[in-house]
Structure formats: structure tokens, C-alpha cells
Amino acid sequence: PEAPPEPTLRDRVLAMRAAGEVFDGMDLQGADLSDLDLEKCSFVGTNLKDVSLKGARLASADLSGAQVGGADLSAAVLDRANLEGADLHEARMEGACFDGARLELTSFRGARGDRSSFRGASGERPVFADGSFADARFDGADLPRADFMGAALDRAVFTGAKLPRALLFKARGEAAVFDGATLTGAGAEGAELPKGSFFGAAAEESSFDKATLRGATFERANLRGASFIRAACQSAVFSGADLREGCLRRAKLAGAKLVKANLMQATLERADLTRADLRGANMHACETWKAKLEQASLDGAIVTQTKLKERR
């Protein structure tokens, strides 16, 4: 009689799952684990490179320190999973759910995570650099020092997310939403985020130098001490924003709305404010040397201790 076929890795996983065993440290590289229910299973330090976990359920699973590079996690469910220190570089994660997951030092570098969800996820220094997260959701996530450098963030939503000192250097994406987010000390130099929404965001001491922010809104945002040097902010909205001590040197603000913005002691040196709406703005002690203010509206603006006083 012919010998029975060797069990596949999938068969082994199913048998171990049924027996309640853990998968810690195992080599499962390349296995097909698609659509399996692996909820609460332990994969600590497991080699899951190039594994298919498409549609798999891994809710509350422990994948801390796991190697998941190149894996297919499309539509997988990993809500409340522990991914601390896990490496998911270049993984496919379209439509995957990581809600409430633990992401301390987790790497998603180069991952394809369009339409994925990280609502309420937490952990310091996770890496999303160079990945694609169009239409992804990060609502309420707590991710200090998260790295989104070079990431694609079209229509991504970060409403209420805590992202202090996040890295957004050269991140790109139209109509991303950061309403009510904490971006204190964030670095977004060279980012391309046109039509982005930062309504009510807390972004003190953040940097958007040389960023593209055309048509973006920072209405009622806290931008005290923030820097927008040479930023392209044409038609952007800063109405009601706190820009005290901010640096907008050479910023392109043509057609921008800064109605009732607080610009006290801000620097607008050489900024282009052509047709800008500054009605009711507080510009006390604001530096406006060589700023372009042709057709700008200054009705009701406070211009004490500025070079604009003689224009009134």
C-alpha cells in the first residue's frame, strides 16, 4: 500500500489548534492558513514569512516578535492582537482589521494596507513608512512617534488619534483627515497633503516646512510654535487657529483664510498673503517684513507693534 501523504503545514496547524497547542517559534514560512480561525492562538517569534492568512481570524492572537514579512493578510481580522515587535514589512493587508491591536515597535514598512483599520490601536514607534494606507482608518489610535515617512495616505482618517512626535516626512495623500488629532511636535517636512483636514488638531511645535497643503484646513487647530516655512498653503483655512509664535516665513498663503486667527508674535516674513482673509486676526507683534499683502483683507485685525500699523 502507498504511504499516506505527508501532512501539509496547514494540516499540522489545524491539528495543533484542535489540541490547544501553541505555535511559538515554529517555522511556518509559505504555509496556506487562509480563512482559518486562529483566534487567541500564540505565534510568539514564529516564522510566518510569505504565509497566506487571507481572511483568517486572529483576534486577540499573540504575534509578538513574529516574522510576517511578505505575508498575505488581506481581509484578515487581528483586532486586539499583540503585534509588539512583529515584522510585517511588505505584507499585503488590504481590508485587514487591527482595531485595538498592540503595535509597540511593530513594522509595516512597505506594506499594502489600503482600506485597513487600526481604530484604537496603541503602541509607541510603530513603522508605516513607505507603505500604502489609502482609505485606512486610525480613529482614536494612540501611536506616539509613529513613522509614516513616505507613506501614501489618500483619504486616510486619523480623527482623534494621538500621534505626538509622529514622522510624516514626505508622506503623501489627498484629503487625509486629522480632525482633533494630537500631532504635538510632529515632523511633516515635505509632506504632500493637499485638501487635508486638521480641524481642531493639537499640533504645537510641529513642522510642515516645504509641505504641500493647498486647500487644507487647520480651522481652530492649536499650532502654537508650529513651522510652515516655504509651505504651499494656497487657499488653506486657518480661521480661528492658534498660530502664536509660529513661523510662516516665505509660506505661500495666497487666498488663505485666517479669520480671527491668533498670529501674535508669529513670523510672516516674505510670506505671500495675496488675497488672504485676515479679518479679525490678532497680529500683535507679528513680523511681516516684505510680506505680500496685495488685496488682503485686514478689517478688524489687530496690528499693534507691526509694520502694518501705518497701512491702516
Coordinates of C-alpha atoms in Angstrom, one line a residue:
P1 CA 0.0 0.0 0.0
E2 CA 1.1 3.5 -0.7
A3 CA 2.3 5.6 2.2
P4 CA -0.1 8.3 3.3
P5 CA 0.8 11.7 2.1
E6 CA 2.8 13.9 4.4
P7 CA 0.6 16.3 6.3
T8 CA 0.8 19.9 5.0
L9 CA 1.7 22.8 7.2
R10 CA -2.0 23.7 7.1
D11 CA -2.9 20.2 8.4
R12 CA -0.3 20.5 11.2
V13 CA -1.7 23.8 12.2
L14 CA -5.3 22.6 12.3
A15 CA -4.3 19.5 14.4
M16 CA -2.3 21.7 16.8
R17 CA -5.1 24.2 17.0
A18 CA -7.6 21.4 17.9
A19 CA -5.2 20.2 20.6
G20 CA -4.8 23.7 22.0
E21 CA -1.1 23.8 21.4
V22 CA 0.9 27.0 20.7
F23 CA 2.9 27.8 17.6
D24 CA 5.7 29.8 19.3
G25 CA 9.0 29.8 17.4
M26 CA 7.7 27.4 14.7
D27 CA 8.7 27.7 11.0
L28 CA 5.5 28.1 9.0
Q29 CA 7.0 30.0 6.1
G30 CA 4.9 29.8 3.0
A31 CA 2.0 27.9 4.6
D32 CA -1.6 28.4 3.4
L33 CA -3.5 29.3 6.5
S34 CA -6.2 31.3 4.7
D35 CA -9.6 31.6 6.3
L36 CA -8.6 29.6 9.4
D37 CA -10.0 30.5 12.8
L38 CA -6.8 31.2 14.9
E39 CA -8.4 33.4 17.5
K40 CA -6.3 33.7 20.7
C41 CA -3.6 31.5 19.3
S42 CA 0.1 32.1 20.2
F43 CA 2.6 32.7 17.5
V44 CA 5.4 34.4 19.6
G45 CA 8.5 34.6 17.5
T46 CA 7.0 32.4 14.8
N47 CA 8.3 32.5 11.2
L48 CA 5.2 33.5 9.1
K49 CA 7.0 34.9 6.2
D50 CA 5.1 34.6 2.9
V51 CA 2.2 32.8 4.7
S52 CA -1.3 33.2 3.3
L53 CA -3.5 34.4 6.2
K54 CA -6.1 35.9 3.8
G55 CA -9.4 36.1 5.6
A56 CA -8.0 34.4 8.7
R57 CA -9.3 35.2 12.1
L58 CA -6.5 36.1 14.5
A59 CA -8.4 38.2 17.0
S60 CA -6.6 38.5 20.4
A61 CA -3.8 36.3 19.0
D62 CA -0.2 36.8 20.2
L63 CA 2.2 37.5 17.3
S64 CA 4.8 39.4 19.3
G65 CA 8.2 39.2 17.7
A66 CA 6.7 37.2 14.8
Q67 CA 8.3 37.4 11.3
V68 CA 5.4 38.1 8.9
G69 CA 7.2 39.8 6.0
G70 CA 5.6 39.3 2.6
A71 CA 2.5 37.5 4.1
D72 CA -1.0 37.9 2.7
L73 CA -3.2 39.3 5.4
S74 CA -5.9 40.6 3.1
A75 CA -9.2 40.9 5.0
A76 CA -7.7 39.2 8.0
V77 CA -9.1 40.0 11.4
L78 CA -6.5 40.8 14.0
D79 CA -8.4 43.1 16.4
R80 CA -6.9 43.2 19.9
A81 CA -3.9 41.1 18.6
N82 CA -0.5 41.6 20.2
L83 CA 1.9 42.5 17.4
E84 CA 4.6 44.1 19.6
G85 CA 8.0 43.9 17.8
A86 CA 6.5 41.9 14.9
D87 CA 7.8 42.5 11.4
L88 CA 5.1 42.7 8.7
H89 CA 7.2 44.5 6.1
E90 CA 5.8 44.4 2.6
A91 CA 2.8 42.4 3.8
R92 CA -0.5 42.5 1.9
M93 CA -3.1 43.9 4.3
E94 CA -5.9 45.3 2.2
G95 CA -9.0 45.5 4.2
A96 CA -7.4 43.9 7.3
C97 CA -8.6 44.8 10.8
F98 CA -6.1 45.7 13.5
D99 CA -8.6 47.5 15.8
G100 CA -7.3 47.7 19.3
A101 CA -4.1 45.9 18.4
R102 CA -0.9 46.4 20.3
L103 CA 1.7 47.8 18.0
E104 CA 4.8 48.7 20.0
L105 CA 7.8 48.8 17.6
T106 CA 5.7 46.9 15.0
S107 CA 6.9 47.3 11.4
F108 CA 4.6 47.7 8.5
R109 CA 7.3 49.2 6.3
G110 CA 6.3 49.0 2.6
A111 CA 3.0 47.2 3.4
R112 CA -0.1 47.4 1.3
G113 CA -2.7 48.4 3.8
D114 CA -5.4 50.2 1.8
R115 CA -8.8 50.1 3.5
S116 CA -7.2 48.6 6.6
S117 CA -8.4 49.6 10.1
F118 CA -6.3 50.5 13.1
R119 CA -9.1 52.1 15.2
G120 CA -8.0 52.3 18.8
A121 CA -4.7 50.5 18.2
S122 CA -1.8 51.5 20.5
G123 CA 1.9 51.3 20.9
E124 CA 5.0 53.5 20.6
R125 CA 7.1 53.8 17.5
P126 CA 5.2 51.6 15.0
V127 CA 6.5 51.9 11.5
F128 CA 4.3 52.5 8.5
A129 CA 7.0 54.1 6.3
D130 CA 6.8 53.7 2.5
G131 CA 3.5 51.7 2.8
S132 CA 0.2 52.4 1.2
F133 CA -2.7 53.2 3.5
A134 CA -5.3 54.8 1.3
D135 CA -8.7 54.9 2.9
A136 CA -7.3 53.3 6.1
R137 CA -8.8 54.2 9.5
F138 CA -6.7 55.2 12.5
D139 CA -9.6 56.8 14.5
G140 CA -8.6 57.0 18.2
A141 CA -5.3 55.2 17.8
D142 CA -2.6 56.0 20.3
L143 CA 0.7 55.8 18.4
P144 CA 3.4 58.1 19.8
R145 CA 6.3 58.6 17.5
A146 CA 4.7 56.6 14.7
D147 CA 6.7 56.6 11.5
F148 CA 4.7 57.4 8.3
M149 CA 7.6 58.7 6.3
G150 CA 6.9 58.4 2.6
A151 CA 3.6 56.6 3.2
A152 CA 0.6 57.0 0.9
L153 CA -2.3 58.3 3.0
D154 CA -5.0 59.3 0.5
R155 CA -8.3 59.7 2.4
A156 CA -6.9 58.0 5.5
V157 CA -8.7 59.0 8.7
F158 CA -6.9 59.8 11.9
T159 CA -9.8 61.5 13.7
G160 CA -8.9 61.9 17.4
A161 CA -5.7 59.9 17.0
K162 CA -2.8 60.5 19.4
L163 CA 0.3 60.9 17.2
P164 CA 2.7 63.1 19.2
R165 CA 6.1 63.4 17.5
A166 CA 4.9 61.4 14.6
L167 CA 7.1 61.3 11.5
L168 CA 5.3 62.4 8.3
F169 CA 8.3 63.4 6.2
K170 CA 7.3 63.3 2.6
A171 CA 4.1 61.4 3.4
R172 CA 1.6 61.9 0.6
G173 CA -2.1 61.7 0.2
E174 CA -5.1 63.9 -0.8
A175 CA -7.9 64.6 1.7
A176 CA -6.4 62.8 4.7
V177 CA -8.3 63.6 7.9
F178 CA -6.6 64.5 11.2
D179 CA -9.5 66.3 12.9
G180 CA -9.0 66.5 16.6
A181 CA -5.7 64.5 16.4
T182 CA -2.7 65.1 18.6
L183 CA 0.3 66.0 16.5
T184 CA 2.4 67.8 19.0
G185 CA 6.0 68.0 17.8
A186 CA 5.2 66.1 14.6
G187 CA 7.6 66.4 11.7
A188 CA 5.8 66.7 8.3
E189 CA 8.5 68.4 6.3
G190 CA 8.0 68.0 2.6
A191 CA 4.7 66.1 3.1
E192 CA 2.1 66.4 0.3
L193 CA -1.3 66.5 2.0
P194 CA -3.5 68.8 -0.2
K195 CA -7.1 69.2 0.9
G196 CA -6.2 67.6 4.2
S197 CA -8.3 68.3 7.3
F198 CA -6.7 69.2 10.6
F199 CA -9.8 70.8 12.2
G200 CA -9.2 71.3 15.9
A201 CA -5.9 69.3 15.8
A202 CA -3.3 69.9 18.6
A203 CA -0.1 70.4 16.7
E204 CA 2.0 72.7 18.8
E205 CA 5.7 72.9 17.8
S206 CA 5.0 70.7 14.7
S207 CA 6.8 71.3 11.4
F208 CA 5.2 71.5 8.0
D209 CA 8.2 73.1 6.3
K210 CA 8.1 72.9 2.5
A211 CA 4.9 70.8 2.8
T212 CA 2.1 70.9 0.1
L213 CA -1.1 71.9 1.9
R214 CA -3.2 73.5 -0.8
G215 CA -6.8 73.7 0.2
A216 CA -6.1 72.1 3.6
T217 CA -8.0 73.2 6.7
F218 CA -6.4 73.9 10.1
E219 CA -9.5 75.7 11.4
R220 CA -9.4 76.0 15.2
A221 CA -6.2 74.0 15.4
N222 CA -3.6 74.6 18.1
L223 CA -0.5 75.5 16.0
R224 CA 1.4 77.5 18.6
G225 CA 5.1 77.5 17.7
A226 CA 4.5 75.4 14.5
S227 CA 6.6 76.0 11.4
F228 CA 5.3 76.3 7.9
I229 CA 8.5 77.7 6.2
R230 CA 8.0 77.7 2.4
A231 CA 4.9 75.6 2.8
A232 CA 2.4 75.7 -0.1
C233 CA -0.8 76.7 1.7
Q234 CA -2.7 78.4 -1.1
S235 CA -6.5 78.6 -0.2
A236 CA -5.9 76.8 3.1
V237 CA -8.1 77.6 6.1
F238 CA -6.5 78.7 9.3
S239 CA -9.5 80.6 10.7
G240 CA -9.7 80.5 14.5
A241 CA -6.3 78.7 14.7
D242 CA -3.7 79.5 17.3
L243 CA -0.6 80.3 15.4
R244 CA 1.1 82.3 18.2
E245 CA 4.9 82.4 17.7
G246 CA 4.5 80.3 14.6
C247 CA 7.0 80.6 11.7
L248 CA 5.4 81.1 8.3
R249 CA 8.4 82.6 6.6
R250 CA 8.1 82.5 2.8
A251 CA 4.9 80.5 3.2
K252 CA 2.6 80.6 0.1
L253 CA -0.8 81.7 1.6
A254 CA -2.4 83.3 -1.4
G255 CA -6.2 83.2 -0.9
A256 CA -5.8 81.6 2.5
K257 CA -8.4 82.2 5.2
L258 CA -7.1 83.3 8.6
V259 CA -10.2 84.9 10.0
K260 CA -9.8 85.5 13.7
A261 CA -6.6 83.5 13.7
N262 CA -4.1 84.3 16.6
L263 CA -0.9 85.3 14.9
M264 CA 0.6 87.1 17.9
Q265 CA 4.4 87.2 17.6
A266 CA 4.3 84.9 14.5
T267 CA 6.7 85.4 11.6
L268 CA 5.2 86.1 8.2
E269 CA 8.4 87.4 6.7
R270 CA 8.3 87.3 2.9
A271 CA 5.1 85.2 3.1
D272 CA 2.7 85.5 0.1
L273 CA -0.7 86.6 1.6
T274 CA -2.1 87.9 -1.6
R275 CA -6.0 88.0 -1.3
A276 CA -5.7 86.4 2.1
D277 CA -8.6 86.9 4.5
L278 CA -7.2 88.2 7.9
R279 CA -10.3 89.8 9.2
G280 CA -10.3 90.0 13.0
A281 CA -6.9 88.3 13.2
N282 CA -4.7 89.0 16.2
M283 CA -1.4 90.1 14.5
H284 CA 0.1 91.9 17.5
A285 CA 3.9 92.0 17.3
C286 CA 3.7 89.8 14.1
E287 CA 6.8 90.1 11.8
T288 CA 5.5 91.0 8.3
W289 CA 8.8 92.2 6.7
K290 CA 8.4 92.0 2.9
A291 CA 5.2 90.0 3.2
K292 CA 2.9 90.3 0.1
L293 CA -0.5 91.6 1.2
E294 CA -2.0 92.8 -2.0
Q295 CA -5.8 92.7 -1.9
A296 CA -5.6 91.1 1.6
S297 CA -8.5 91.8 3.9
L298 CA -7.4 93.2 7.3
D299 CA -10.7 94.5 8.6
G300 CA -10.8 94.4 12.4
A301 CA -7.3 92.8 12.6
I302 CA -5.1 93.8 15.5
V303 CA -1.8 95.1 14.0
T304 CA -0.2 96.8 17.0
Q305 CA 3.6 96.7 17.1
T306 CA 3.7 95.6 13.4
K307 CA 4.9 97.2 10.2
L308 CA 1.2 97.1 9.1
K309 CA 0.1 99.8 11.6
E310 CA 1.0 102.6 9.2
R311 CA -1.1 100.9 6.4
R312 CA -4.3 101.3 8.4

